[in-house]
Structures are given as C-alpha cells and as structure tokens.
Backbone as a ProteinNet text record, in pm:
[ID]
protein_1_A
[PRIMARY]
MIRAKALTDARAQASSNNELTWWIFMRISGLLLVFLVLGHIYMTFVAVSESDATYDAVVSKLSNPAWKFYDWLILVLAVMHGVNGARYSIEDYVRSRPNRFWVKGVFFSVVGIILVLGTVGLFSIR
[TERTIARY]
937.6	1046.9	1175.5	1251.5	1375.1	1491.7	1572.4	1688.7	1820.4	1813.1	1932	2013.5	2141.1	2229	2261.8	2240.5	2268	2137.6	2134.5	2012.9	1968.5	2060	2020	1954.9	2007.5	1945.1	1810.2	1800.6	1674.6	1565.9	1601.6	1503.1	1450.1	1537.4	1496.5	1407	1430.7	1355.1	1226.7	1212.7	1098.4	968.6	872.9	741.6	656	690.7	618.2	714.9	676.1	756.8	761	651.8	644.1	749.7	766.5	866	1007.5	1033.8	1164.9	1188.8	1086.1	1097.2	1133.4	1067.8	1100.8	1242.1	1287.8	1423.8	1525.6	1500	1588.8	1581.8	1460.5	1443.3	1524.1	1526	1599.3	1748.1	1803.2	1945.7	1975.2	1892.6	1915.4	1890.1	1778.4	1747	1849.2	1897.1	1999.6	2126.2	2168.2	2288.9	2267	2152.3	2122.2	2116.2	2054	2041.5	2176.8	2269.9	2403.6	2462.3	2460.7	2520.1	2437	2303.9	2219.5	2237.7	2240	2254	2394.7	2497.3	2633	2645.8	2586.2	2585	2510	2398.6	2319.3	2398.4	2464.4	2545.3	2659.6	2725.6	2835.7	2785.9	2677.4	2628.5	2567.5	2520.7	2458.5	2559.2	2655.7	2743.3	2888.4	2934.7	3075.5	3093.2	3013.9	3029.4	2979.1	2901.4	2844.8	2904.5	2946.8	3002.1	2889.2	2926.1	2826.2	2749.1	2815.2	2747.9	2646.3	2663.9	2570.4	2452.5	2453.6	2346.3	2232.9	2154.2	2042.2	1911.7	1802	1670.2	1656	1699.6	1688.7	1770.8	1887.3	1970.5	1901.4	1837.7	1766.1	1646.2	1572.3	1457.3	1501	1611.4	1656.4	1706	1769.4	1812.7	1691.4	1588.5	1470.1	1377.4	1409.5	1329.3	1364.1	1476.5	1517	1447	1370.8	1299.8	1391.8	1514.5	1607.7	1640.8	1659.3	1686.3	1565.2	1447.5	1325.3	1314.6	1340.1	1332.9	1438	1559.2	1667.6	1625.7	1575.3	1532.5	1410.8	1319.5	1201.2	1239.7	1338.1	1386	1444.4	1521	1572.5	1456.9	1358.5	1242.4	1169.7	1137.3	1059	1137.1	1263	1342.5	1362.5	1389.9	1410.2	1281.7	1168.6	1041.7	1008.4	1020.8	987.7	1083.8	1211.6	1310.2	1277.8	1246.5	1211.5	1081.2	983.5	853.4	868.5	947.9	965.6	1039.4	1138.8	1207.4	1114.4	1029.6	932.5	828.8	793.3	698.8	756.2	886.1	950.7	939.2	963.7	955.6	813.4	716.6	576.6	539.8	581	549.1	621.1	739.1	813.2	753.2	707	671.9	522.5	439.4	294.6	241.2	213.2	178.8	34.4	-56.6	-198.3	-229.8	-299	-331.5	-419.2	-525.9	-606.9	-527	-444.4	-362.4	-262.9	-202	-106.5	-175	-296.9	-373.4	-391.6	-432.7	-457	-328.2	-223.8	-95.9	-42.8	-48.6	-2.9	-90.8	-220.7	-312.2	-283.4	-267.4	-236.7	-98.5	-1.4	134.7	139.7	79.8	82.2	6.3	-100.4	-175	-89.8	-21.5	65.2	179	238.8	349.1	298	179.1	121.7	100.7	51	31.2	165.6	266	399	457	441.6	492.9	421.5	291.5	215.4	256.8	269.3	310.3	450.8	542	676.9	679.5	600.2	593.7	531.9	423.3	358.2	451.8	518.2	611.6	726.5	777.4	889.8	848.3	734	693.4	615.2	583.5	513.6	611.9	741.5	841.6	859.6	846	853.8	989.4
-4874.8	-4840.6	-4898.4	-4963.5	-5026.8	-4933.3	-4903.1	-4816.1	-4893.5	-5024.7	-5108.6	-5120.6	-5154.3	-5177.4	-5325.4	-5405.9	-5549.6	-5627.4	-5745.4	-5826.3	-5864.1	-5897.2	-5935.8	-5818.7	-5697.6	-5578.9	-5550	-5573.1	-5548.6	-5643.1	-5767.8	-5863.6	-5819.3	-5763.5	-5718.1	-5595	-5508.2	-5383.5	-5397.3	-5503.8	-5518.2	-5530.7	-5445.4	-5454.1	-5561.3	-5598.5	-5704.8	-5774.7	-5892.2	-5967.9	-5895.5	-5826.3	-5750.1	-5639.4	-5570.8	-5463	-5518.6	-5634	-5697.3	-5739.4	-5788.8	-5827.3	-5706.6	-5592.8	-5471	-5424.6	-5438.9	-5400	-5482.9	-5613.5	-5701.9	-5668.8	-5643.7	-5608.7	-5484.8	-5385.2	-5261.6	-5290.3	-5378	-5409	-5487.4	-5586	-5670.1	-5591.9	-5517.4	-5443.2	-5332.9	-5268.3	-5165.6	-5222.5	-5337.8	-5402.7	-5447.8	-5510	-5552.9	-5434.3	-5326	-5208.8	-5150.4	-5150.4	-5097.7	-5173.9	-5306.4	-5386	-5382	-5383.7	-5376.8	-5244.5	-5135.2	-5003.7	-4985.7	-5029.2	-5020	-5103.6	-5221.5	-5303.4	-5235.5	-5173.2	-5102.2	-4985	-4909.7	-4796.5	-4845.4	-4951.8	-5005.8	-5049.3	-5126.6	-5179.2	-5070.9	-4962.1	-4856.6	-4753.1	-4716.8	-4605	-4642.1	-4755.9	-4791.9	-4895.8	-4999.9	-5108.8	-5071.5	-4964.1	-4921.9	-4786.6	-4773.1	-4644.1	-4542.1	-4416.2	-4309.2	-4311.6	-4349.5	-4352.9	-4466.7	-4570.1	-4683.2	-4662.2	-4557.3	-4531.9	-4457	-4529.5	-4470.8	-4532.6	-4473.7	-4526.4	-4670.4	-4695.3	-4830.6	-4932.2	-4890.3	-4980.3	-5014.1	-4914.8	-4938.4	-5029.9	-5006.1	-5090.8	-5233.4	-5249.8	-5386.7	-5454.7	-5378.2	-5436.3	-5478.8	-5394.8	-5425.6	-5527.4	-5570	-5677.4	-5812.2	-5817	-5937.3	-5939.5	-6044.3	-6049.4	-6042.6	-6090.4	-6084.7	-5939.1	-5854.3	-5712.7	-5643.9	-5679.8	-5621.6	-5658.9	-5785.6	-5828.8	-5757.8	-5741.3	-5672.6	-5528.5	-5457.4	-5318.9	-5311.8	-5408.3	-5409.9	-5438.3	-5524.5	-5554.6	-5429	-5351.8	-5225.1	-5132.9	-5122.8	-5036.5	-5077.3	-5204.2	-5251.8	-5239	-5280.4	-5270.1	-5125	-5037.4	-4895.9	-4833.5	-4864.2	-4808.1	-4861.1	-4991.4	-5047.7	-4997.5	-4985.8	-4934.7	-4789.6	-4709.9	-4569.9	-4553.9	-4635.9	-4628.1	-4663.3	-4765.2	-4803.4	-4694	-4632.7	-4520.7	-4403	-4374.3	-4265.4	-4299.8	-4426.9	-4469.5	-4441.8	-4469.1	-4436.3	-4286.7	-4203.8	-4058.6	-4013.9	-4071.3	-4035.7	-4070.8	-4188.8	-4228.4	-4142.3	-4091.2	-4004.4	-3864.1	-3809.1	-3667.9	-3637.5	-3733.2	-3709.6	-3774.8	-3692.1	-3742.9	-3791.7	-3722.7	-3756.6	-3883.4	-3978.2	-4104.2	-4083.6	-4001.3	-3981.4	-3915.7	-3816.6	-3751.9	-3850.5	-3933.2	-4032.9	-4131.2	-4169.6	-4260	-4198.6	-4071.6	-4006.7	-3980.6	-3939.4	-3915.3	-4045.1	-4152.8	-4281.8	-4329	-4309.5	-4351.8	-4281.6	-4150	-4074.1	-4113.5	-4123.6	-4157.4	-4294.6	-4396.5	-4530.5	-4536.4	-4458.1	-4453.5	-4395.6	-4285	-4222.7	-4317.1	-4380.6	-4474.6	-4592.8	-4642.9	-4753.3	-4715.5	-4594.8	-4547.5	-4537	-4482.1	-4469.7	-4607.1	-4702	-4837.3	-4904.1	-4888	-4946.2	-4881.3	-4748.1	-4679.9	-4720.2	-4733.9	-4778.2	-4919.5	-5007.3	-5146.1	-5152.9	-5080.6	-5080.8	-5021	-4911.9	-4850.6	-4942.6	-5014.1	-5104.6	-5225.1	-5283.5	-5404.9	-5378.5	-5251.4	-5221.9	-5211	-5199.7	-5195.4	-5336.6	-5353.3	-5487.4	-5512.4
1643.9	1556.6	1614.1	1530.9	1574.8	1542.1	1642.3	1623.3	1631.8	1641.8	1661.4	1533.9	1552.2	1438.5	1420.2	1522	1515.1	1527.2	1467.2	1466.2	1606.9	1694.7	1830.4	1903.4	1884.5	1945.3	1880.3	1750.5	1680.3	1729.3	1753.8	1806.3	1941.6	2023.2	2156.1	2147.3	2047.8	2036	1955.4	1878.4	1788.3	1866.7	1832.6	1896.6	1830	1707.3	1637.2	1542.8	1501.5	1406.1	1271.5	1237.2	1113.2	1110.6	1222.2	1231	1215.8	1273.4	1259.6	1114.8	1048.7	908.3	821.9	846.8	771.9	803.2	925.6	962.8	883.7	875.5	799.2	650.2	599.4	458.3	421.3	508.6	478.5	461.7	542.3	531.2	403.6	374.3	256.3	128	123.1	1.2	-25	79.2	61	0.4	50.4	-2.3	-146.4	-173.6	-310.6	-405.8	-361.8	-448.2	-486.3	-394.1	-425.5	-543.7	-538.3	-645	-773.3	-761.3	-880.3	-953.8	-879.3	-942.3	-999.5	-928.2	-983.1	-1110.9	-1112.7	-1234.2	-1346.3	-1314.3	-1415	-1472.1	-1384.9	-1431.7	-1519.7	-1478.8	-1558.6	-1696.3	-1699.8	-1826.9	-1915.4	-1855.1	-1933.1	-1981	-1898.1	-1931	-1956	-1906	-1921.4	-2031.9	-2031	-2127.2	-2266.3	-2276.2	-2404.7	-2440.3	-2564.1	-2605.8	-2619.4	-2616.6	-2622.3	-2754.2	-2862.5	-2992.6	-3000.8	-2916.9	-2916.7	-2822	-2743	-2646.4	-2715	-2791.4	-2863.3	-2814.6	-2858.4	-2824.1	-2873.1	-2994.8	-3051.1	-2971.7	-2921.1	-2840.5	-2709.3	-2649	-2523.4	-2547	-2653.6	-2685	-2713.4	-2786.3	-2814	-2686.5	-2596.4	-2468.3	-2386.4	-2383.2	-2303.1	-2369.5	-2490.4	-2550.4	-2487	-2416.9	-2344.6	-2208.3	-2176.6	-2047.7	-1925.7	-1938.1	-1825	-1790.1	-1892	-1865.3	-1803.9	-1852.1	-1794	-1646.7	-1616.4	-1477.3	-1393.1	-1444.9	-1374.1	-1341.2	-1442.3	-1419.6	-1328	-1342.3	-1256.6	-1111.4	-1090.8	-955.9	-891.2	-966.7	-914.4	-877.9	-966.3	-941.6	-814.2	-801.4	-686.7	-556	-556.7	-433.8	-391.7	-488.7	-455.4	-400.7	-462.6	-415.7	-276.2	-255	-123.7	-16	-49.9	45.6	81.2	-18.7	5.6	81.4	48.8	117.4	265	293.6	433.3	509.9	448.2	512.5	536.2	439.1	454.8	562.2	571.2	675.1	813.3	831	958.3	987.9	887.4	907	938.3	869	895.2	1039	1084.5	1221.3	1323.8	1288.8	1380.6	1389.9	1277.4	1273.9	1270.3	1232.2	1233.3	1360.3	1460.2	1594.5	1606.4	1543.6	1556.4	1476.1	1540.8	1472	1349.2	1357.1	1235.2	1122.7	1157.3	1054	994.1	1079.4	1031.8	937.6	968.2	882.2	743.6	738.6	610	533.1	602.7	535.5	475.4	553.1	500.9	385.7	397.6	290.5	159.2	165.3	44.1	-9.4	80.3	39.8	-26.5	35	-22.2	-154.3	-167.2	-293.6	-406.3	-377.5	-478.5	-516.1	-416.7	-443.8	-525.8	-494.3	-571.2	-716.5	-739.8	-877.6	-950.4	-883.5	-945	-977.2	-886.3	-909.8	-1026.9	-1034.2	-1145.5	-1277.4	-1279.3	-1402.3	-1445.1	-1350	-1382.9	-1438.4	-1378.5	-1425.1	-1564.6	-1585.5	-1717.3	-1822.4	-1786.9	-1881.4	-1917.3	-1820.3	-1844.4	-1927.4	-1896.4	-1965.9	-2093.5	-2123.6	-2249.5	-2365.6	-2337.8	-2444.6	-2497.2	-2626.6	-2685.7	-2739.1
[MASK]
++++++++++++++++++++++++++++++++++++++++++++++++++++++++++++++++++++++++++++++++++++++++++++++++++++++++++++++++++++++++++++++

C-alpha cells in the first residue's frame, strides 16, 4: 500500500508496478471525476430549466452517443475509483488471507454486476 503524496515517494514505496499504476490512476481519475461531475451537474441542472427536465428530454439527450459515452465514463471512473479505495480498506482491515480472498471475491462480483447493469441501463435507452 502506498501512503505517499508525491510521485517520487510513491515510486520508492511501491511494492509492484501494478500498485504504482493504481496510485497514479487514483490521482488522475479523481481529478477527471471532479470536472466530469461538475460538467454533468451544470448541464443537467443549470443549463436546463426545471420545466424542460422531463423524461422525454433525458431520453432525447441520451439518444446522442456522445452523451452516453460521457455518462458511461463517469460511471466507469467512479466505480473503478471507489473499488480501488475499497480494496485499500479491505487490505487494511481484513487480516486473514483466506477471508480477504472471499471478501474481495464477493465485493468484486457485486461491483461487476452493478457495472454491467449500469452499462446496460445506459445503453438500452434509444
């Protein structure tokens, strides 16, 4: 587990290249998510009047593949960012290796199902 705040310290603390990659991903995805979510909030609640925020307006917006990709990118980045943070917590608090294996297995399975359902729900709107 890397506890560093700077890349040079993270490189020194990384037990594997994979762990360093996840450390970098957390910084980049967090920054991207801030701007993606703020843009989503602006376009959903500020740029559109309350009377225009209807089911039909949302369906017509999501008929554009660019909007679907934008929303899907938020979904995927948020899920992966959250899963990696939860993985850190699982490794910190579940001490037994067999228990950690099962907790991670169940957790990743549930997250995979949620990600698939979110993707299917988003892309099933025509």
